[in-house]
JSON list of C-alpha atoms and ligand atoms in Angstrom, two decimals:
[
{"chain": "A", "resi": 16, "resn": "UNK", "atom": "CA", "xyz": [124.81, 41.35, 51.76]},
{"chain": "A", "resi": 17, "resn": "UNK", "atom": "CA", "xyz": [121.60, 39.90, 53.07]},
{"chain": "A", "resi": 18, "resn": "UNK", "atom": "CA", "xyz": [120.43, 38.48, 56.26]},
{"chain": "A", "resi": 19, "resn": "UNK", "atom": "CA", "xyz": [121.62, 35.74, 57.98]},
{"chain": "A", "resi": 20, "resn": "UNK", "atom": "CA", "xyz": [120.84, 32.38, 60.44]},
{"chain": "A", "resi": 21, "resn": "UNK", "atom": "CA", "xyz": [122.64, 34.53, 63.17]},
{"chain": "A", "resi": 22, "resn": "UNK", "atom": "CA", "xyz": [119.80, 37.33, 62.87]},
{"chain": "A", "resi": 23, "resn": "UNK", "atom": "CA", "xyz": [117.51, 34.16, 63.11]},
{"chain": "A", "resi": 24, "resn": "UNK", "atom": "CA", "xyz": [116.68, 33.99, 59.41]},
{"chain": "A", "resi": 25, "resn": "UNK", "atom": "CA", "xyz": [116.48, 30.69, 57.62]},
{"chain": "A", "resi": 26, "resn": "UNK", "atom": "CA", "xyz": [115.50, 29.63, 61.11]},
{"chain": "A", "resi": 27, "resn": "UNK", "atom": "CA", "xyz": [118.93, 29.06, 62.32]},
{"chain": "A", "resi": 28, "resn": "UNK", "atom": "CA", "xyz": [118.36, 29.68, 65.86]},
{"chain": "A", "resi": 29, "resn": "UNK", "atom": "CA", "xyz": [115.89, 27.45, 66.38]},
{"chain": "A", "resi": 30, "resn": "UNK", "atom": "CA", "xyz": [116.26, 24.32, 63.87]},
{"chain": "A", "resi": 31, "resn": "UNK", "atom": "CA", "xyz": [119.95, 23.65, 65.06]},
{"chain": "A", "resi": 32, "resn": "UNK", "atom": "CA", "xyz": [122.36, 25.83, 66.54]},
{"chain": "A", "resi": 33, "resn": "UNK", "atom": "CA", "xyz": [122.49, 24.44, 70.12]},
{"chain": "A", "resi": 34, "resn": "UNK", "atom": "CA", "xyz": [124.22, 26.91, 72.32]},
{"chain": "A", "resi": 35, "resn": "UNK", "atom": "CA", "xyz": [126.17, 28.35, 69.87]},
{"chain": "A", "resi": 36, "resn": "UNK", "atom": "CA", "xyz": [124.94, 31.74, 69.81]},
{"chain": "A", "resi": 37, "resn": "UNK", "atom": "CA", "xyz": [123.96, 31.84, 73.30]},
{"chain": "A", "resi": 38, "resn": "UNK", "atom": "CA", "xyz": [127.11, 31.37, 74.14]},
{"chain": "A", "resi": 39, "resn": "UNK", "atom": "CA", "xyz": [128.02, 34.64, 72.07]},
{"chain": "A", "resi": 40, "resn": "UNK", "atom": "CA", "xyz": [129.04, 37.83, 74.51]},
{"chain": "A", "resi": 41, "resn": "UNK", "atom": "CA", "xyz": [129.35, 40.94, 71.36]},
{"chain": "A", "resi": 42, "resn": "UNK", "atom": "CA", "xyz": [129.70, 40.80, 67.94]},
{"chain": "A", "resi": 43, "resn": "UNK", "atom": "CA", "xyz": [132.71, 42.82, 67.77]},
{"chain": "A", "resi": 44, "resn": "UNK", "atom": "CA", "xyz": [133.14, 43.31, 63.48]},
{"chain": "A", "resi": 45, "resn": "UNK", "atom": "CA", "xyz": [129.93, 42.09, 62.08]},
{"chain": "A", "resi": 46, "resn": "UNK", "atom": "CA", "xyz": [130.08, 39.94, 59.12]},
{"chain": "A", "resi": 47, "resn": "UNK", "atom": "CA", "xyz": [129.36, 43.13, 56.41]},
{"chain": "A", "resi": 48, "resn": "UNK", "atom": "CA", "xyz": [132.49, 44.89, 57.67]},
{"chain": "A", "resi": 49, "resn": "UNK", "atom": "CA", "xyz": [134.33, 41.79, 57.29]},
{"chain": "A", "resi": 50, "resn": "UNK", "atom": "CA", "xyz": [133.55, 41.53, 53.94]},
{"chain": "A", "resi": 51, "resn": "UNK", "atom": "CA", "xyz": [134.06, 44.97, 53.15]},
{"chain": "A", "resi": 52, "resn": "UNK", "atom": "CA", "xyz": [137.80, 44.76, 54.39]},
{"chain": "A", "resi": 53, "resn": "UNK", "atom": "CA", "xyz": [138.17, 41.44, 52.77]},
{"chain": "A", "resi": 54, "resn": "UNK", "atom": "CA", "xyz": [137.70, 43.09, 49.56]},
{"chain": "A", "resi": 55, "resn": "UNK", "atom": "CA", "xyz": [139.88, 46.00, 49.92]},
{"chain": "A", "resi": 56, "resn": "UNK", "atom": "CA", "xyz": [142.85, 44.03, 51.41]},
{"chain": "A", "resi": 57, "resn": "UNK", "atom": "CA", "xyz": [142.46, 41.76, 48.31]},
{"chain": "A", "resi": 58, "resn": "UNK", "atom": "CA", "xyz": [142.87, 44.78, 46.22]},
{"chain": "A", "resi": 59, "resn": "UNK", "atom": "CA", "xyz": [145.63, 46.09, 47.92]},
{"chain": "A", "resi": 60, "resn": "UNK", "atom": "CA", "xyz": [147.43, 42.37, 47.52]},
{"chain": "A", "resi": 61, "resn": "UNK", "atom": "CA", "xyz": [147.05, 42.57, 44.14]},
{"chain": "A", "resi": 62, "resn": "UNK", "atom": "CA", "xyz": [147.90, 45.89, 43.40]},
{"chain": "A", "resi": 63, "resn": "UNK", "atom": "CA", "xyz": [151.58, 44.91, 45.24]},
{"chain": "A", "resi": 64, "resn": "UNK", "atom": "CA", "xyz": [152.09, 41.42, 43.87]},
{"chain": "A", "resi": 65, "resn": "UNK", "atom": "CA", "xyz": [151.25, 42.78, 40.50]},
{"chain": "A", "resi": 66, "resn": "UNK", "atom": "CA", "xyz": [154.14, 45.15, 40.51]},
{"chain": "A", "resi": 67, "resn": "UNK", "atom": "CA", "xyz": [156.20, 42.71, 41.72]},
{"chain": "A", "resi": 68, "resn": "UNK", "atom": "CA", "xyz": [155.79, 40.67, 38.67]},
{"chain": "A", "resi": 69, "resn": "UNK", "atom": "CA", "xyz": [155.63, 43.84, 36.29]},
{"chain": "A", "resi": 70, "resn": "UNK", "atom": "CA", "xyz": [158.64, 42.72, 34.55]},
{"chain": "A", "resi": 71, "resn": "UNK", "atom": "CA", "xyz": [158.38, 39.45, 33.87]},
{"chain": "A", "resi": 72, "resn": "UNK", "atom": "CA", "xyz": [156.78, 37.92, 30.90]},
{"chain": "A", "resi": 73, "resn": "UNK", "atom": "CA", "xyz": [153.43, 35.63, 31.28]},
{"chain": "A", "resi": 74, "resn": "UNK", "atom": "CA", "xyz": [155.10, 32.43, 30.92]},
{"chain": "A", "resi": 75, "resn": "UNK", "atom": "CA", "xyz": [157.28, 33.56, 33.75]},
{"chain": "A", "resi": 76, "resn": "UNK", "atom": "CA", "xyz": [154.63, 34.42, 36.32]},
{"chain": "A", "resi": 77, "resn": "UNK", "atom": "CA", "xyz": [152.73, 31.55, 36.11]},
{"chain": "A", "resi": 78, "resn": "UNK", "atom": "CA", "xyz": [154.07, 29.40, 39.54]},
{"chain": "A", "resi": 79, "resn": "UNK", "atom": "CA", "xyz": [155.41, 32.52, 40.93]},
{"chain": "A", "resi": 80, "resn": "UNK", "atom": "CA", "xyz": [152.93, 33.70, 43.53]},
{"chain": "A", "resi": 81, "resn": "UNK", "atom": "CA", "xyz": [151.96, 31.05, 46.88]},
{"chain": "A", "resi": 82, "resn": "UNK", "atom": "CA", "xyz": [149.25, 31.57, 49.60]},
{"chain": "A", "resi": 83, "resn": "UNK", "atom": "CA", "xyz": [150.50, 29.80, 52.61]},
{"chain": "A", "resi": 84, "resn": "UNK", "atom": "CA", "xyz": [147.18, 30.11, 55.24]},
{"chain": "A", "resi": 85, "resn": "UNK", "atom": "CA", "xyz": [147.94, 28.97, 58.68]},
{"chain": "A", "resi": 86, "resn": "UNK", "atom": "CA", "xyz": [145.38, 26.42, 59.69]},
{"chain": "A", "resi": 87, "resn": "UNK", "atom": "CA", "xyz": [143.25, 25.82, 61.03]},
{"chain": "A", "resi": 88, "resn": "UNK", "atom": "CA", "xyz": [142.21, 29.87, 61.89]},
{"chain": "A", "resi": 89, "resn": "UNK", "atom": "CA", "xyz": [142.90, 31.44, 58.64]},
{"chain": "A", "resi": 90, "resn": "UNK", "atom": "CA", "xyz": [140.54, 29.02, 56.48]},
{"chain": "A", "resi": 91, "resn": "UNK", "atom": "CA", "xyz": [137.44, 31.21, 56.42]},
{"chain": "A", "resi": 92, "resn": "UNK", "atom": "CA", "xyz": [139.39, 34.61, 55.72]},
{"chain": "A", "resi": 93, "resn": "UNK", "atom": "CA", "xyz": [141.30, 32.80, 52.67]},
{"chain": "A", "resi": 94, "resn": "UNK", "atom": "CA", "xyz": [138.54, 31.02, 51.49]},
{"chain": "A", "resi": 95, "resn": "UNK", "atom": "CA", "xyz": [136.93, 34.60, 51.13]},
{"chain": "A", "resi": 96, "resn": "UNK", "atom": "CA", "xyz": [140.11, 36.42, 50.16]},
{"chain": "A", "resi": 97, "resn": "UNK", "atom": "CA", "xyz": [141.43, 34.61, 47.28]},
{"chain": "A", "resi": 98, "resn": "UNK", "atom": "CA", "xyz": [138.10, 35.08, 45.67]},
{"chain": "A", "resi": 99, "resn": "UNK", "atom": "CA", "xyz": [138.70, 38.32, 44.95]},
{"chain": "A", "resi": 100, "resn": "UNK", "atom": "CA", "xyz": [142.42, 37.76, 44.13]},
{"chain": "A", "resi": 101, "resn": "UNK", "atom": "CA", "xyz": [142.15, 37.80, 40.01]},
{"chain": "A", "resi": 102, "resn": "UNK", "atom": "CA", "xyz": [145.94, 36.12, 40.13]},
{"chain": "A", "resi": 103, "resn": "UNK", "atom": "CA", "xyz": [146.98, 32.42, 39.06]},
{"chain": "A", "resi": 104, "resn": "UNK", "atom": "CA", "xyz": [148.25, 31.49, 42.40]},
{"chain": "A", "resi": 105, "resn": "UNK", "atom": "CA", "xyz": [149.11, 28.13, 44.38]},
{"chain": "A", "resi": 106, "resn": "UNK", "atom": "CA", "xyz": [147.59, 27.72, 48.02]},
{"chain": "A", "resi": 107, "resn": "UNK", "atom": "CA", "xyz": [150.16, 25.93, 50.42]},
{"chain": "A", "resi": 108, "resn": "UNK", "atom": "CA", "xyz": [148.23, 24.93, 53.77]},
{"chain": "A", "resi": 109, "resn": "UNK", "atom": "CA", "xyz": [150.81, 25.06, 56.88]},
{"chain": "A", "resi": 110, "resn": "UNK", "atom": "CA", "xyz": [149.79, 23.66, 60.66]},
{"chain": "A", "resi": 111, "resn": "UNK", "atom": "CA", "xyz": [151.14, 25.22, 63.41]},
{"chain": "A", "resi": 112, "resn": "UNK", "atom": "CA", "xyz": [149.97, 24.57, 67.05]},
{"chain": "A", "resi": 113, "resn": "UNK", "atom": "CA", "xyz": [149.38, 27.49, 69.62]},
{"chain": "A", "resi": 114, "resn": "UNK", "atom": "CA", "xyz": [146.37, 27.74, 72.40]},
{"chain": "A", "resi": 115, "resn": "UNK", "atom": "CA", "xyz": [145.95, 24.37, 72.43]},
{"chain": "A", "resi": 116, "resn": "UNK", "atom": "CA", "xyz": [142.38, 23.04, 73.52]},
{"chain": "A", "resi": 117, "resn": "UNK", "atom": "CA", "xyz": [141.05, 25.30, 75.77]},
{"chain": "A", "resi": 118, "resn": "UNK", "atom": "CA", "xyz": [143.66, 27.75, 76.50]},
{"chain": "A", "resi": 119, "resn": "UNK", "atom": "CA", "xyz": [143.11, 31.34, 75.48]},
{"chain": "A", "resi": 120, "resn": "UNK", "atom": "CA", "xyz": [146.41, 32.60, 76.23]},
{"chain": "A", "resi": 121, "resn": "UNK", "atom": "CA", "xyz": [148.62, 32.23, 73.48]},
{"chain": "A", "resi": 122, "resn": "UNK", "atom": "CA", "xyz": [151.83, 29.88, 74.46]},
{"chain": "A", "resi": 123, "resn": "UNK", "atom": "CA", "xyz": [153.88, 30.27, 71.37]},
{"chain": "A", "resi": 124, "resn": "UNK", "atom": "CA", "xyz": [153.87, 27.66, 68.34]},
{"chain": "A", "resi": 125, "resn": "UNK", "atom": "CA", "xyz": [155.67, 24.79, 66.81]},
{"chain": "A", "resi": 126, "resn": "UNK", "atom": "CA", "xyz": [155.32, 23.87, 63.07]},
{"chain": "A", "resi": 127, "resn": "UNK", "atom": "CA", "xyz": [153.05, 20.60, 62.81]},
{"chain": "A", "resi": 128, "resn": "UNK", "atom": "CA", "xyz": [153.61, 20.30, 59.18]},
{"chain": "A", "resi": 129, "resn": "UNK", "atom": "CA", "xyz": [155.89, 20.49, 56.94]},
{"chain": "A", "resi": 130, "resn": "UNK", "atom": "CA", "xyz": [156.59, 23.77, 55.14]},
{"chain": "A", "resi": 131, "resn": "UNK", "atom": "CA", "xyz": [156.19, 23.53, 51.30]},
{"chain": "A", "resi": 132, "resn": "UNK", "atom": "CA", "xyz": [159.16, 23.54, 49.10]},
{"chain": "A", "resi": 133, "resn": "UNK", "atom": "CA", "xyz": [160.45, 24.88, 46.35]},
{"chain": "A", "resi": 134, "resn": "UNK", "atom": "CA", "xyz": [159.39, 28.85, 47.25]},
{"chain": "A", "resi": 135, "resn": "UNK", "atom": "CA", "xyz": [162.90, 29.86, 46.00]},
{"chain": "A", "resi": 136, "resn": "UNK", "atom": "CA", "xyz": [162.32, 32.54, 43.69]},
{"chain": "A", "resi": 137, "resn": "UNK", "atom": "CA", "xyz": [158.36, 33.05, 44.64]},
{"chain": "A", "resi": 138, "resn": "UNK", "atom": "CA", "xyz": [156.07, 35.74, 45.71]},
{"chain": "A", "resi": 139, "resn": "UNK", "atom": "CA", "xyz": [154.88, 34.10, 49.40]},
{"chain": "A", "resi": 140, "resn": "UNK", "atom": "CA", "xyz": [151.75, 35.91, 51.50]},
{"chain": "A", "resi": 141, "resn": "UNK", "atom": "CA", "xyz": [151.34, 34.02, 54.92]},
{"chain": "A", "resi": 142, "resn": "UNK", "atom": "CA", "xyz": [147.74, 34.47, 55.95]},
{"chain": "A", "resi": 143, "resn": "UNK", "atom": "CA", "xyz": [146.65, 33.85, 59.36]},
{"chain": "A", "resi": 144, "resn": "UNK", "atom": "CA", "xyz": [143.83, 34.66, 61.27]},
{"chain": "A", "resi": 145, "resn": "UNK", "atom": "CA", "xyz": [145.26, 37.13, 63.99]},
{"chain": "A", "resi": 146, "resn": "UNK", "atom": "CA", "xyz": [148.40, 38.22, 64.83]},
{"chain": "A", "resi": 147, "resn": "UNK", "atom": "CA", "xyz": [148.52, 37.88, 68.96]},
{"chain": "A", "resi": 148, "resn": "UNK", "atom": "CA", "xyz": [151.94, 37.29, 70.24]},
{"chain": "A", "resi": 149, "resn": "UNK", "atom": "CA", "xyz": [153.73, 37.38, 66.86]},
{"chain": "A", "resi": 150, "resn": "UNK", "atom": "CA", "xyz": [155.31, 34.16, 67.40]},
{"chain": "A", "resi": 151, "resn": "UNK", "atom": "CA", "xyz": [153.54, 31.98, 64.71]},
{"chain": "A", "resi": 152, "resn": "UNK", "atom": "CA", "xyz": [154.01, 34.37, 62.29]},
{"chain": "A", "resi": 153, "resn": "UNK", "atom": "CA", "xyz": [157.37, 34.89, 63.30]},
{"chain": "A", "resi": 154, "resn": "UNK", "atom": "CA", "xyz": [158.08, 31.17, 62.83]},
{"chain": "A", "resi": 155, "resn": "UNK", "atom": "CA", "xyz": [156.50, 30.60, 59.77]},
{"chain": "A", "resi": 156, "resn": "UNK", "atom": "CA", "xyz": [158.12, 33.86, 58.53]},
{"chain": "A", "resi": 157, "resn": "UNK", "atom": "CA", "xyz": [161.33, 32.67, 59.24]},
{"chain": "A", "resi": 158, "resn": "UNK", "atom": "CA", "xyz": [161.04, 29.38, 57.71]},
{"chain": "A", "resi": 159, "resn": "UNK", "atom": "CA", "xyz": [160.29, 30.75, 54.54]},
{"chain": "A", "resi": 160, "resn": "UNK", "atom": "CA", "xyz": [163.00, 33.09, 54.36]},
{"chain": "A", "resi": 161, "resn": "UNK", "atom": "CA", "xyz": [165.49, 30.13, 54.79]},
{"chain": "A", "resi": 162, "resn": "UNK", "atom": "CA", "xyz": [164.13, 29.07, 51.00]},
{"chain": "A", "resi": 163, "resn": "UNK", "atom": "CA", "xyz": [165.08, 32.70, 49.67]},
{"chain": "A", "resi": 164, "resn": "UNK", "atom": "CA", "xyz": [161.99, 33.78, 48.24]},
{"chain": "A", "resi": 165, "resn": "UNK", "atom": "CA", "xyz": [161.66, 36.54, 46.18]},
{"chain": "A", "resi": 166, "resn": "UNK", "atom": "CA", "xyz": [159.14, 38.27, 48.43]},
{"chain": "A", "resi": 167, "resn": "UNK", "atom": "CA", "xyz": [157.41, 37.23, 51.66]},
{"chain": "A", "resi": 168, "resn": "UNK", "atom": "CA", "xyz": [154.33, 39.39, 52.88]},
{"chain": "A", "resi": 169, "resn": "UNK", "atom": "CA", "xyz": [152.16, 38.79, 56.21]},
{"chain": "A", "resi": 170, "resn": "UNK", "atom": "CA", "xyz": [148.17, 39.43, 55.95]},
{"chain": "A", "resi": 171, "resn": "UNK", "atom": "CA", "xyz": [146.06, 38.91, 59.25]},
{"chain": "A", "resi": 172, "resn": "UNK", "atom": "CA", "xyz": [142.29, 39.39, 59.37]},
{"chain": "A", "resi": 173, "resn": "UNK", "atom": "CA", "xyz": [143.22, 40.34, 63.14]},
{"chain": "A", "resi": 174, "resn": "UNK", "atom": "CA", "xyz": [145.69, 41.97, 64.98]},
{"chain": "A", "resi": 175, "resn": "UNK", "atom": "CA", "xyz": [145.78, 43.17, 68.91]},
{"chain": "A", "resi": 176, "resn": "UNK", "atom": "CA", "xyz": [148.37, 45.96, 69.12]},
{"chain": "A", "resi": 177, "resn": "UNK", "atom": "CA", "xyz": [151.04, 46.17, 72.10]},
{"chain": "A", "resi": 178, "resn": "UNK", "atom": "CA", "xyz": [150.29, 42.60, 72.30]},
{"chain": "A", "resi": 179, "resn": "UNK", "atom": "CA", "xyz": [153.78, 41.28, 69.97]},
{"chain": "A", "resi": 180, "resn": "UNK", "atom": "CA", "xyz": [156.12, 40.00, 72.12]},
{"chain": "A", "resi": 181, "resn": "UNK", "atom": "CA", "xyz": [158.27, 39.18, 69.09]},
{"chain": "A", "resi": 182, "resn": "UNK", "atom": "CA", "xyz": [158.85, 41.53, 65.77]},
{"chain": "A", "resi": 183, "resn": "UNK", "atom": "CA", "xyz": [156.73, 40.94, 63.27]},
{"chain": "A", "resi": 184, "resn": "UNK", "atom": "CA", "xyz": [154.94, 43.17, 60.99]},
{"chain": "A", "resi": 185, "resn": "UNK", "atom": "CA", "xyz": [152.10, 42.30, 59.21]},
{"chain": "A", "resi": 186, "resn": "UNK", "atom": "CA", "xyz": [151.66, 43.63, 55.22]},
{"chain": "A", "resi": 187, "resn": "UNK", "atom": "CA", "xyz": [147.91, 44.08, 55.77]},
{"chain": "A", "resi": 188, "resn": "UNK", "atom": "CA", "xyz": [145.82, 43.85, 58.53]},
{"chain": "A", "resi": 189, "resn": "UNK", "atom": "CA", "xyz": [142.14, 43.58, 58.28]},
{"chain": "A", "resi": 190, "resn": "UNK", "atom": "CA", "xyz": [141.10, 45.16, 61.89]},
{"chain": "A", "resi": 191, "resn": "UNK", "atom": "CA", "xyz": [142.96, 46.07, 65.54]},
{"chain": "A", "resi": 192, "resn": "UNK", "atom": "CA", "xyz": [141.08, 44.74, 68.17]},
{"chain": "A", "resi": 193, "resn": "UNK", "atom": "CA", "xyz": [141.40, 45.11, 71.60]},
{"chain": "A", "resi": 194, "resn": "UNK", "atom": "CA", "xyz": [143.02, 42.59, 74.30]},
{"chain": "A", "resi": 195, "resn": "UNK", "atom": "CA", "xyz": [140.20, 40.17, 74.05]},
{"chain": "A", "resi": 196, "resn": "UNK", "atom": "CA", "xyz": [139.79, 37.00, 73.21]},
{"chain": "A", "resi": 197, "resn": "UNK", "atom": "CA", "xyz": [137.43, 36.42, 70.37]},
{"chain": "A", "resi": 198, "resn": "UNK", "atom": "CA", "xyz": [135.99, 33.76, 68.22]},
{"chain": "A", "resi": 199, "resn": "UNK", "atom": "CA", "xyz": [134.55, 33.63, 64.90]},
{"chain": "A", "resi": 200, "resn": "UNK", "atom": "CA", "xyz": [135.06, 33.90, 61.35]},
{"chain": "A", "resi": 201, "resn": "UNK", "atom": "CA", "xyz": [137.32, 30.44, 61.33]},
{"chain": "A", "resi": 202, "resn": "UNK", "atom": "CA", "xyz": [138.23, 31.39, 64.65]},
{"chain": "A", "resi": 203, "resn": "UNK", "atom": "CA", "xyz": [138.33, 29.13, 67.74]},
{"chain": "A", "resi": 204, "resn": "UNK", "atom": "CA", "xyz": [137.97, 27.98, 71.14]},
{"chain": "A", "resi": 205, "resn": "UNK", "atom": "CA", "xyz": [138.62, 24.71, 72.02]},
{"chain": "A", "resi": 206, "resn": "UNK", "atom": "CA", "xyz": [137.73, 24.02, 68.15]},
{"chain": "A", "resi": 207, "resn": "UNK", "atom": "CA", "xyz": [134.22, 25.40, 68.13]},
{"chain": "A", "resi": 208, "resn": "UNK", "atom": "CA", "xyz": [132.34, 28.59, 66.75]},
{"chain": "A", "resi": 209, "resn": "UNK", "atom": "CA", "xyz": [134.60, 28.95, 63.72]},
{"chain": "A", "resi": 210, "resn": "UNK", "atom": "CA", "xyz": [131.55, 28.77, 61.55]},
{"chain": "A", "resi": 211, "resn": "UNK", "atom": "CA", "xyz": [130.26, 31.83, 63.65]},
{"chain": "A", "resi": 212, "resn": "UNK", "atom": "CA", "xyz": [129.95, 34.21, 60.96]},
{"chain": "A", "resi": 213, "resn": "UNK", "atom": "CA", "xyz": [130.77, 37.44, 62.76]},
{"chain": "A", "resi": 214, "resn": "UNK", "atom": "CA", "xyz": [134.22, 38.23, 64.99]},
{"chain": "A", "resi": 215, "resn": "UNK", "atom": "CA", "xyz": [133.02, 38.16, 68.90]},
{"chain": "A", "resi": 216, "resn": "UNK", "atom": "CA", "xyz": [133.73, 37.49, 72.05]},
{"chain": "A", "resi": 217, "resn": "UNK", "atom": "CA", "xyz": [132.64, 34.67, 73.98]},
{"chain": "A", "resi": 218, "resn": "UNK", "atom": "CA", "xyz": [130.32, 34.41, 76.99]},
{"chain": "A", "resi": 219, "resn": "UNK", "atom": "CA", "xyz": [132.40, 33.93, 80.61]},
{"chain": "A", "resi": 220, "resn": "UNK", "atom": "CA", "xyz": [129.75, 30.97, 81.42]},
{"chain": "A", "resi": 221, "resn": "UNK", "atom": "CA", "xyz": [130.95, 29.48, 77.84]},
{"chain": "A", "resi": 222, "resn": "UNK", "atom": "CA", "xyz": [134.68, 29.01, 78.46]},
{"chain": "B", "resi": 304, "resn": "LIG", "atom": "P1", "xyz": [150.45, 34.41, 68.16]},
{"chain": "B", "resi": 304, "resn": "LIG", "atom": "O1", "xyz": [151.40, 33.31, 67.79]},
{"chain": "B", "resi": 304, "resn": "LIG", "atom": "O2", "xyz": [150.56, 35.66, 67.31]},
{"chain": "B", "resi": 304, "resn": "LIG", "atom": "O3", "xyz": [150.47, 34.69, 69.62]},
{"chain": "B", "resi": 304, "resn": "LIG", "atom": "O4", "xyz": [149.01, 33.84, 68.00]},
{"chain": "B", "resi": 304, "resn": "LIG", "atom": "C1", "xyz": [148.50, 33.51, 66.84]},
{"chain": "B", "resi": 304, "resn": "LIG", "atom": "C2", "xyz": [147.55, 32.38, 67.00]},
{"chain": "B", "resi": 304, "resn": "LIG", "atom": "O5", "xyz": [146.96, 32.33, 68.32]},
{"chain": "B", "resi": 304, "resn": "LIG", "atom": "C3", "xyz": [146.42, 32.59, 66.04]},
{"chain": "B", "resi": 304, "resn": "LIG", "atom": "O6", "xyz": [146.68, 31.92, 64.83]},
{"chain": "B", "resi": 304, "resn": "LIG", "atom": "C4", "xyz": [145.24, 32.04, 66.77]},
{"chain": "B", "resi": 304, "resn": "LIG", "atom": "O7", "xyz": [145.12, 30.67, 66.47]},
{"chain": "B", "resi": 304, "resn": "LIG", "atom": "C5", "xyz": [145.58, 32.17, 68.23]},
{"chain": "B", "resi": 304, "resn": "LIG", "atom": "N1", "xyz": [144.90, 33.34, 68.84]},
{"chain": "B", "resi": 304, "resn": "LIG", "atom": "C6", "xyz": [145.46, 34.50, 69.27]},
{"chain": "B", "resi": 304, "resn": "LIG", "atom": "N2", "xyz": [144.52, 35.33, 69.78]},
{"chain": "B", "resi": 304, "resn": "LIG", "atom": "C7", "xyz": [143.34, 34.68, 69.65]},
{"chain": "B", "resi": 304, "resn": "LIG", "atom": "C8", "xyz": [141.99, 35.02, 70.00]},
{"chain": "B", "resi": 304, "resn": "LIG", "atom": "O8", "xyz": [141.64, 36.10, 70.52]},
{"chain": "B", "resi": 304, "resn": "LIG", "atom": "N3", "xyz": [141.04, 34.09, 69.71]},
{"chain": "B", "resi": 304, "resn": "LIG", "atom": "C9", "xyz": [141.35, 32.88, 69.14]},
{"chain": "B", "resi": 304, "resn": "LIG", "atom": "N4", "xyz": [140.35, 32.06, 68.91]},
{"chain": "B", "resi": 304, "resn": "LIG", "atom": "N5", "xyz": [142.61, 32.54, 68.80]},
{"chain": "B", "resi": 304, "resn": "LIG", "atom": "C10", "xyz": [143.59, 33.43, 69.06]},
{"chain": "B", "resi": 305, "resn": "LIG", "atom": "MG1", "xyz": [145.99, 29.81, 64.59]}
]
């Protein structure tokens, strides 16, 4: 991959970016790593939904496999992911609020959309952005299990371990990070730096 506006190429720095990267602490997964794992989780998806739909003919898979990413977090990481997903698939954008505004504890979630329907029968992969307290994906999990899917899988870019206070176990997991709250990489706080390219932690003067 090649440079970036965060290493202060195409002048980003200076032209616009405000106090955006001052603001940044340490890069904790820098945007080549990302990338990397992006890739090989994508392969890895693949490899599993395409035995899951070994047996059926091609008229039969077409419909069967749904992305449902968890906005607002997860848009960067799908936007990347299904790029290298060679599958005809349907994307199925969910809402669900947790750490509202500024808050970087996470307080649990409630759906604020509607689920899709119709996943009877389908492949479903939940992506989300990091998997903290377990309870969004535990709730979005749940709801799609009451529309008897064939087969529901959890991918997370992000995942702090010991931190679940409910079970849930994610199918793939891009990286464990420690207890800290980051930013980055479509994620937020208090709805900015998700077009920081790189997962890191904020500055203490910044929150
Ligand atoms: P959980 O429900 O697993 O506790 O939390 C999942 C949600 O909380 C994520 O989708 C994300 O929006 C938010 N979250 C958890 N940890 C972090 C973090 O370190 N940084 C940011 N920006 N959001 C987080
Ligand atoms: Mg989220």
């Amino acid at each position: 991959m090649g440079g970036s506006w965060v290493a202060g190429e195409s002048g980003g720095e200076g032209a616009y970016s405000g106090s955006m990267i001052r603001d940044i602490e340490k890069i904790l997964i820098s945007q080549e790593r990302i990338a990397e794992r992006v890739k090989e989780i994508a392969a890895a998806m693949s490899r599993d939904i395409a035995q899951d739909l070994a047996g059926l003919e091609e008229v039969e898979r077409e419909g069967q496999v749904v992305l449902i990413p968890v906005l607002t977090g997860s848009i960067v990481f799908v936007a990347d992911l299904i790029r290298w997903l060679p599958l005809k698939l349907s994307l199925e954008l969910v809402g669900v609020s947790s750490y509202p505004g500024k808050s970087v504890e996470s307080e649990g979630g409630s759906m604020r959309s509607g689920l899709p329907k119709n996943l009877t029968g389908k492949h479903v992969v939940v992506v989300d952005d990091i998997l903290d307290s377990g309870q969004t994906l535990a709730l979005v999990r749940g709801l799609v299990l009451e529309q008897r899917p064939a087969s529901v899988r959890l991918c997370v870019l992000l995942r702090k371990p010991g931190k679940a206070v409910v079970e849930v176990e994610a199918d793939y997991v891009g990286f464990d990070i420690p207890d800290e709250f980051v930013v980055g990489y479509g994620l937020d706080y208090n709805g900015f730096y998700r077009n920081y390219p790189e997962v890191a932690t904020l500055r203490q003067e910044a929150r």
